[in-house]
One Martini backbone bead per residue (centre of mass of N, CA, C, O) as a GRO file, in nm:
protein
  330
    1UNK     BB    1   3.082 -17.739  -8.887
    2UNK     BB    2   3.402 -17.680  -9.067
    3UNK     BB    3   3.643 -17.740  -9.362
    4UNK     BB    4   3.665 -17.494  -9.494
    5UNK     BB    5   3.808 -17.228  -9.605
    6UNK     BB    6   3.999 -17.028  -9.372
    7UNK     BB    7   4.044 -16.700  -9.305
    8UNK     BB    8   4.320 -16.507  -9.145
    9UNK     BB    9   4.405 -16.257  -8.908
   10UNK     BB   10   4.557 -16.035  -8.655
   11UNK     BB   11   4.365 -15.786  -8.610
   12UNK     BB   12   4.204 -15.859  -8.336
   13UNK     BB   13   4.520 -15.834  -8.185
   14UNK     BB   14   4.684 -15.572  -8.250
   15UNK     BB   15   4.598 -15.412  -7.955
   16UNK     BB   16   4.689 -15.649  -7.783
   17UNK     BB   17   4.744 -15.830  -7.485
   18UNK     BB   18   4.953 -16.118  -7.437
   19UNK     BB   19   4.930 -16.395  -7.211
   20UNK     BB   20   5.176 -16.637  -7.143
   21UNK     BB   21   5.124 -16.948  -6.979
   22UNK     BB   22   5.401 -17.082  -7.025
   23UNK     BB   23   5.743 -17.236  -7.145
   24UNK     BB   24   5.733 -17.464  -7.327
   25UNK     BB   25   5.701 -17.594  -7.622
   26UNK     BB   26   5.440 -17.432  -7.687
   27UNK     BB   27   5.485 -17.160  -7.545
   28UNK     BB   28   5.733 -17.071  -7.705
   29UNK     BB   29   5.618 -17.091  -7.990
   30UNK     BB   30   5.384 -16.899  -7.954
   31UNK     BB   31   5.537 -16.647  -7.859
   32UNK     BB   32   5.727 -16.614  -8.103
   33UNK     BB   33   5.515 -16.606  -8.328
   34UNK     BB   34   5.346 -16.371  -8.225
   35UNK     BB   35   5.573 -16.163  -8.221
   36UNK     BB   36   5.652 -16.202  -8.529
   37UNK     BB   37   5.340 -16.098  -8.594
   38UNK     BB   38   5.315 -15.819  -8.406
   39UNK     BB   39   5.264 -15.898  -8.111
   40UNK     BB   40   5.180 -15.859  -7.770
   41UNK     BB   41   5.409 -16.021  -7.537
   42UNK     BB   42   5.377 -16.197  -7.232
   43UNK     BB   43   5.517 -16.368  -6.946
   44UNK     BB   44   5.391 -16.626  -6.718
   45UNK     BB   45   5.589 -16.691  -6.418
   46UNK     BB   46   5.756 -16.830  -6.188
   47UNK     BB   47   5.978 -16.733  -5.984
   48UNK     BB   48   6.265 -16.916  -6.068
   49UNK     BB   49   6.198 -17.086  -6.282
   50UNK     BB   50   6.320 -17.288  -6.542
   51UNK     BB   51   6.195 -17.076  -6.780
   52UNK     BB   52   6.263 -16.779  -6.721
   53UNK     BB   53   6.544 -16.750  -6.853
   54UNK     BB   54   6.460 -16.826  -7.137
   55UNK     BB   55   6.254 -16.598  -7.184
   56UNK     BB   56   6.451 -16.367  -7.132
   57UNK     BB   57   6.657 -16.453  -7.356
   58UNK     BB   58   6.418 -16.406  -7.577
   59UNK     BB   59   6.300 -16.102  -7.485
   60UNK     BB   60   6.101 -16.116  -7.254
   61UNK     BB   61   5.853 -16.029  -7.045
   62UNK     BB   62   5.872 -16.136  -6.702
   63UNK     BB   63   5.607 -16.244  -6.506
   64UNK     BB   64   5.384 -16.300  -6.311
   65UNK     BB   65   5.089 -16.442  -6.356
   66UNK     BB   66   4.922 -16.209  -6.232
   67UNK     BB   67   5.057 -15.975  -6.388
   68UNK     BB   68   4.993 -16.084  -6.675
   69UNK     BB   69   4.677 -16.088  -6.646
   70UNK     BB   70   4.677 -15.804  -6.584
   71UNK     BB   71   4.535 -15.645  -6.867
   72UNK     BB   72   4.477 -15.872  -7.044
   73UNK     BB   73   4.318 -15.974  -7.348
   74UNK     BB   74   4.492 -16.247  -7.357
   75UNK     BB   75   4.493 -16.587  -7.221
   76UNK     BB   76   4.742 -16.835  -7.239
   77UNK     BB   77   4.705 -17.178  -7.155
   78UNK     BB   78   5.035 -17.365  -7.134
   79UNK     BB   79   4.993 -17.576  -6.924
   80UNK     BB   80   4.943 -17.836  -6.760
   81UNK     BB   81   4.646 -17.977  -6.701
   82UNK     BB   82   4.677 -18.036  -6.373
   83UNK     BB   83   4.730 -17.702  -6.313
   84UNK     BB   84   4.492 -17.523  -6.428
   85UNK     BB   85   4.280 -17.498  -6.204
   86UNK     BB   86   4.457 -17.352  -5.999
   87UNK     BB   87   4.536 -17.119  -6.184
   88UNK     BB   88   4.255 -17.013  -6.226
   89UNK     BB   89   4.155 -16.974  -5.927
   90UNK     BB   90   4.424 -16.805  -5.820
   91UNK     BB   91   4.479 -16.608  -6.091
   92UNK     BB   92   4.267 -16.556  -6.317
   93UNK     BB   93   3.988 -16.494  -6.189
   94UNK     BB   94   4.095 -16.241  -6.007
   95UNK     BB   95   4.248 -16.080  -6.280
   96UNK     BB   96   4.060 -16.081  -6.503
   97UNK     BB   97   3.913 -15.902  -6.737
   98UNK     BB   98   3.653 -15.801  -6.877
   99UNK     BB   99   3.653 -15.952  -7.206
  100UNK     BB  100   3.851 -16.147  -7.194
  101UNK     BB  101   4.063 -16.405  -7.317
  102UNK     BB  102   4.050 -16.763  -7.289
  103UNK     BB  103   4.319 -16.986  -7.378
  104UNK     BB  104   4.343 -17.307  -7.530
  105UNK     BB  105   4.509 -17.625  -7.648
  106UNK     BB  106   4.308 -17.784  -7.450
  107UNK     BB  107   3.977 -17.897  -7.332
  108UNK     BB  108   3.967 -18.062  -7.068
  109UNK     BB  109   3.881 -17.865  -6.827
  110UNK     BB  110   3.625 -17.750  -6.959
  111UNK     BB  111   3.473 -18.007  -7.045
  112UNK     BB  112   3.507 -18.141  -6.736
  113UNK     BB  113   3.475 -17.893  -6.522
  114UNK     BB  114   3.738 -17.800  -6.368
  115UNK     BB  115   3.665 -17.549  -6.537
  116UNK     BB  116   3.464 -17.247  -6.459
  117UNK     BB  117   3.410 -16.984  -6.621
  118UNK     BB  118   3.353 -16.684  -6.638
  119UNK     BB  119   3.093 -16.504  -6.792
  120UNK     BB  120   3.292 -16.233  -6.882
  121UNK     BB  121   3.452 -16.437  -7.072
  122UNK     BB  122   3.635 -16.566  -7.306
  123UNK     BB  123   3.634 -16.905  -7.465
  124UNK     BB  124   3.912 -17.067  -7.620
  125UNK     BB  125   4.060 -17.255  -7.902
  126UNK     BB  126   4.410 -17.352  -7.991
  127UNK     BB  127   4.531 -17.639  -8.195
  128UNK     BB  128   4.808 -17.756  -8.289
  129UNK     BB  129   4.921 -18.024  -8.521
  130UNK     BB  130   5.190 -18.006  -8.326
  131UNK     BB  131   5.478 -17.953  -8.210
  132UNK     BB  132   5.651 -17.684  -8.112
  133UNK     BB  133   5.896 -17.714  -8.303
  134UNK     BB  134   5.720 -17.720  -8.562
  135UNK     BB  135   5.571 -17.455  -8.529
  136UNK     BB  136   5.831 -17.288  -8.546
  137UNK     BB  137   5.971 -17.392  -8.803
  138UNK     BB  138   5.741 -17.331  -9.006
  139UNK     BB  139   5.730 -17.030  -8.956
  140UNK     BB  140   6.032 -16.956  -9.032
  141UNK     BB  141   5.971 -17.072  -9.345
  142UNK     BB  142   5.659 -16.967  -9.417
  143UNK     BB  143   5.475 -17.154  -9.266
  144UNK     BB  144   5.240 -17.407  -9.128
  145UNK     BB  145   5.026 -17.538  -8.882
  146UNK     BB  146   4.761 -17.686  -8.827
  147UNK     BB  147   4.440 -17.574  -8.681
  148UNK     BB  148   4.240 -17.576  -8.415
  149UNK     BB  149   3.911 -17.426  -8.342
  150UNK     BB  150   3.724 -17.263  -8.061
  151UNK     BB  151   3.403 -17.188  -7.900
  152UNK     BB  152   3.259 -17.163  -7.569
  153UNK     BB  153   3.271 -16.838  -7.506
  154UNK     BB  154   3.084 -16.517  -7.581
  155UNK     BB  155   3.116 -16.211  -7.430
  156UNK     BB  156   3.219 -15.993  -7.663
  157UNK     BB  157   3.153 -16.095  -7.976
  158UNK     BB  158   3.489 -16.184  -8.053
  159UNK     BB  159   3.600 -16.474  -8.015
  160UNK     BB  160   3.650 -16.587  -8.301
  161UNK     BB  161   3.843 -16.365  -8.394
  162UNK     BB  162   4.059 -16.421  -8.180
  163UNK     BB  163   4.121 -16.713  -8.253
  164UNK     BB  164   4.203 -16.656  -8.547
  165UNK     BB  165   4.431 -16.458  -8.482
  166UNK     BB  166   4.603 -16.653  -8.322
  167UNK     BB  167   4.638 -16.865  -8.546
  168UNK     BB  168   4.775 -16.667  -8.738
  169UNK     BB  169   5.017 -16.601  -8.547
  170UNK     BB  170   5.123 -16.908  -8.567
  171UNK     BB  171   5.052 -16.997  -8.893
  172UNK     BB  172   4.783 -17.160  -8.954
  173UNK     BB  173   4.666 -16.993  -9.205
  174UNK     BB  174   4.882 -17.115  -9.408
  175UNK     BB  175   4.729 -17.388  -9.393
  176UNK     BB  176   4.490 -17.491  -9.155
  177UNK     BB  177   4.147 -17.438  -9.053
  178UNK     BB  178   3.953 -17.597  -8.788
  179UNK     BB  179   3.638 -17.629  -8.679
  180UNK     BB  180   3.523 -17.677  -8.344
  181UNK     BB  181   3.505 -17.827  -8.021
  182UNK     BB  182   3.575 -17.917  -7.705
  183UNK     BB  183   3.469 -18.203  -7.722
  184UNK     BB  184   3.604 -18.305  -7.981
  185UNK     BB  185   3.897 -18.241  -7.915
  186UNK     BB  186   3.922 -18.396  -7.648
  187UNK     BB  187   3.817 -18.686  -7.726
  188UNK     BB  188   4.007 -18.735  -7.973
  189UNK     BB  189   4.276 -18.690  -7.834
  190UNK     BB  190   4.254 -18.910  -7.617
  191UNK     BB  191   4.200 -19.146  -7.806
  192UNK     BB  192   4.456 -19.135  -7.976
  193UNK     BB  193   4.653 -19.180  -7.742
  194UNK     BB  194   4.530 -19.451  -7.621
  195UNK     BB  195   4.461 -19.639  -7.890
  196UNK     BB  196   4.724 -19.552  -8.080
  197UNK     BB  197   4.983 -19.360  -8.037
  198UNK     BB  198   5.051 -19.484  -7.746
  199UNK     BB  199   4.906 -19.730  -7.633
  200UNK     BB  200   4.879 -19.902  -7.891
  201UNK     BB  201   5.170 -19.892  -8.006
  202UNK     BB  202   5.331 -19.987  -7.754
  203UNK     BB  203   5.183 -20.259  -7.716
  204UNK     BB  204   5.251 -20.377  -7.992
  205UNK     BB  205   5.556 -20.372  -7.960
  206UNK     BB  206   5.587 -20.535  -7.697
  207UNK     BB  207   5.435 -20.792  -7.797
  208UNK     BB  208   5.619 -20.848  -8.037
  209UNK     BB  209   5.880 -20.882  -7.882
  210UNK     BB  210   5.787 -21.112  -7.691
  211UNK     BB  211   5.714 -21.317  -7.909
  212UNK     BB  212   6.000 -21.352  -8.027
  213UNK     BB  213   6.162 -21.417  -7.769
  214UNK     BB  214   5.983 -21.662  -7.676
  215UNK     BB  215   6.068 -21.812  -7.962
  216UNK     BB  216   6.409 -21.756  -7.967
  217UNK     BB  217   6.486 -21.481  -8.047
  218UNK     BB  218   6.673 -21.221  -8.074
  219UNK     BB  219   6.642 -20.922  -7.920
  220UNK     BB  220   6.782 -20.746  -8.132
  221UNK     BB  221   6.605 -20.835  -8.372
  222UNK     BB  222   6.334 -20.769  -8.249
  223UNK     BB  223   6.381 -20.467  -8.220
  224UNK     BB  224   6.420 -20.397  -8.518
  225UNK     BB  225   6.140 -20.511  -8.622
  226UNK     BB  226   5.931 -20.351  -8.398
  227UNK     BB  227   6.079 -20.062  -8.353
  228UNK     BB  228   6.284 -19.936  -8.552
  229UNK     BB  229   6.103 -19.983  -8.827
  230UNK     BB  230   5.856 -19.804  -8.759
  231UNK     BB  231   5.951 -19.533  -8.874
  232UNK     BB  232   5.917 -19.591  -9.171
  233UNK     BB  233   5.607 -19.626  -9.164
  234UNK     BB  234   5.526 -19.362  -9.027
  235UNK     BB  235   5.650 -19.172  -9.237
  236UNK     BB  236   5.478 -19.269  -9.475
  237UNK     BB  237   5.204 -19.206  -9.350
  238UNK     BB  238   5.258 -18.903  -9.296
  239UNK     BB  239   5.328 -18.825  -9.603
  240UNK     BB  240   5.093 -19.049  -9.769
  241UNK     BB  241   4.969 -19.266  -9.635
  242UNK     BB  242   4.875 -19.567  -9.746
  243UNK     BB  243   4.976 -19.530 -10.037
  244UNK     BB  244   5.278 -19.481  -9.974
  245UNK     BB  245   5.335 -19.725  -9.806
  246UNK     BB  246   5.256 -19.940 -10.027
  247UNK     BB  247   5.467 -19.829 -10.246
  248UNK     BB  248   5.735 -19.907 -10.045
  249UNK     BB  249   5.653 -20.190 -10.011
  250UNK     BB  250   5.638 -20.502 -10.045
  251UNK     BB  251   5.439 -20.753 -10.155
  252UNK     BB  252   5.480 -20.928  -9.910
  253UNK     BB  253   5.402 -20.709  -9.703
  254UNK     BB  254   5.123 -20.654  -9.817
  255UNK     BB  255   5.001 -20.938  -9.781
  256UNK     BB  256   5.043 -20.944  -9.474
  257UNK     BB  257   4.869 -20.704  -9.416
  258UNK     BB  258   4.593 -20.807  -9.538
  259UNK     BB  259   4.592 -21.105  -9.376
  260UNK     BB  260   4.720 -21.043  -9.068
  261UNK     BB  261   4.636 -20.779  -8.940
  262UNK     BB  262   4.325 -20.862  -8.876
  263UNK     BB  263   4.421 -21.077  -8.657
  264UNK     BB  264   4.527 -20.863  -8.452
  265UNK     BB  265   4.332 -20.630  -8.559
  266UNK     BB  266   4.007 -20.656  -8.464
  267UNK     BB  267   3.687 -20.646  -8.365
  268UNK     BB  268   3.771 -20.658  -8.067
  269UNK     BB  269   3.946 -20.408  -8.072
  270UNK     BB  270   3.721 -20.213  -8.152
  271UNK     BB  271   3.549 -20.263  -7.903
  272UNK     BB  272   3.768 -20.157  -7.705
  273UNK     BB  273   3.779 -19.877  -7.825
  274UNK     BB  274   3.488 -19.806  -7.753
  275UNK     BB  275   3.539 -19.824  -7.446
  276UNK     BB  276   3.747 -19.602  -7.431
  277UNK     BB  277   3.563 -19.380  -7.546
  278UNK     BB  278   3.345 -19.400  -7.326
  279UNK     BB  279   3.524 -19.318  -7.091
  280UNK     BB  280   3.564 -19.037  -7.205
  281UNK     BB  281   3.271 -18.936  -7.257
  282UNK     BB  282   3.180 -19.009  -6.938
  283UNK     BB  283   3.450 -18.921  -6.750
  284UNK     BB  284   3.628 -19.151  -6.629
  285UNK     BB  285   3.912 -19.070  -6.705
  286UNK     BB  286   3.915 -18.789  -6.577
  287UNK     BB  287   3.861 -18.882  -6.286
  288UNK     BB  288   4.100 -19.076  -6.261
  289UNK     BB  289   4.330 -18.871  -6.327
  290UNK     BB  290   4.265 -18.662  -6.111
  291UNK     BB  291   4.296 -18.857  -5.870
  292UNK     BB  292   4.586 -18.945  -5.927
  293UNK     BB  293   4.713 -18.665  -5.899
  294UNK     BB  294   4.608 -18.604  -5.608
  295UNK     BB  295   4.769 -18.875  -5.494
  296UNK     BB  296   5.074 -18.859  -5.643
  297UNK     BB  297   5.113 -19.087  -5.874
  298UNK     BB  298   5.141 -19.403  -5.810
  299UNK     BB  299   5.054 -19.554  -6.072
  300UNK     BB  300   5.202 -19.393  -6.284
  301UNK     BB  301   5.489 -19.456  -6.176
  302UNK     BB  302   5.468 -19.765  -6.208
  303UNK     BB  303   5.408 -19.778  -6.509
  304UNK     BB  304   5.660 -19.629  -6.605
  305UNK     BB  305   5.874 -19.817  -6.479
  306UNK     BB  306   5.791 -20.072  -6.630
  307UNK     BB  307   5.870 -19.968  -6.908
  308UNK     BB  308   6.172 -19.891  -6.839
  309UNK     BB  309   6.230 -20.210  -6.746
  310UNK     BB  310   6.205 -20.327  -7.006
  311UNK     BB  311   6.387 -20.515  -7.226
  312UNK     BB  312   6.353 -20.323  -7.474
  313UNK     BB  313   6.516 -20.094  -7.330
  314UNK     BB  314   6.784 -20.236  -7.286
  315UNK     BB  315   6.839 -20.311  -7.576
  316UNK     BB  316   6.793 -20.033  -7.708
  317UNK     BB  317   7.018 -19.877  -7.566
  318UNK     BB  318   7.251 -20.038  -7.695
  319UNK     BB  319   7.175 -19.993  -7.996
  320UNK     BB  320   7.159 -19.678  -8.003
  321UNK     BB  321   7.467 -19.641  -7.936
  322UNK     BB  322   7.522 -19.757  -8.253
  323UNK     BB  323   7.351 -19.482  -8.361
  324UNK     BB  324   7.468 -19.177  -8.440
  325UNK     BB  325   7.224 -19.053  -8.611
  326UNK     BB  326   7.028 -18.994  -8.371
  327UNK     BB  327   7.211 -18.743  -8.256
  328UNK     BB  328   7.280 -18.588  -8.541
  329UNK     BB  329   7.014 -18.581  -8.744
  330UNK     BB  330   7.044 -18.783  -9.002
   0.00000   0.00000   0.00000
C-alpha cells in the first residue's frame, strides 16, 4: 500500500457503460461527475422510487436495476449497506456480464462476506473522503475530493485501472488518491464513526450538557458551550489540524486543553476504543448490525428516539430557531 502521488485518467472507462445503482447524496454526485468527465452513465432505480424523477430531471436514462446492470462494464453500488446483499443476489449476480467491474464506495459487505462476488467479475472500491454535496461542488469548481481506492478481485486484469479511472472521473485525481484494501477502509471507517466522529463526539456533547445542567447552570448556556461552539473548533481542526486550532483559541483555553482534556479522555478511554475496534475487526459489530436490520431495527429505533427526546434537542431546537444564519447559509 502506498500514499505516493498517483496519477490517473478516465481512459480505462472511456468506452465503458457505467451503471450507477442508487441516486442519493453519493449516487447523484458520482453520476453527475462521471458524466461531466465524458463517461457513459445510466442510472438503475426501482420504478416509481423517490429518486427516479430527480435522476430523470438531471437528464439521465433511468432503468430498472436489472436493465442497468445488463451489459454494463462497471456497476457502481451506491445504495445503503443493508440492502446491498439482496441487490447483489437478486439483481447483480444474475445479470452482470463476465469481466464487468463491481464497484463499492464502502467495503462493508464484501469484507464481512455478506456479499461473495462471482469469480469472473472485478471487485473494486472508490471512496471519496467527503459527502456527496462536497464531491459535486469541488468538481464543479475544478478541484476534487481525495479518494481511497482498492482492488479486492481482479478477474479482467484491469481492475486497478478501472478503479483509478472511476476516481479520476469523480475528480479525485485532482486532489489525492490513496491505495488501500477493503479491510483497512471498512474497519477504519467504522471505527471513526463509532469511537470519534458520531458515537464519541455525540456522547461527549451530551455528557457535557448534562454535567452543566445538573450543576445548576441554565440549559441554554450549557447548549451554547458544549454543542453550538463545537463547530468553531471542528472547523479549525478541519482547516488546519491541531496547529490552527491552538493558534485561534486563547491561552486560557489552551492550558485547559493540555491539563484537563486528558482527565476526560484518558487511558481508559483508549482501552475502550481498542475494544470497539476489536468488535469491528472480529466481525461482532457487523453480525450485530446485520441481525438488528433483519429484525426490523427495534433497538436502533429506540436508541434514535432517545437521542431525539433528549433535553439538549429540545433546548437546541428553540435556540436554533433564533439563529437565522443557520438556514440562510451565512
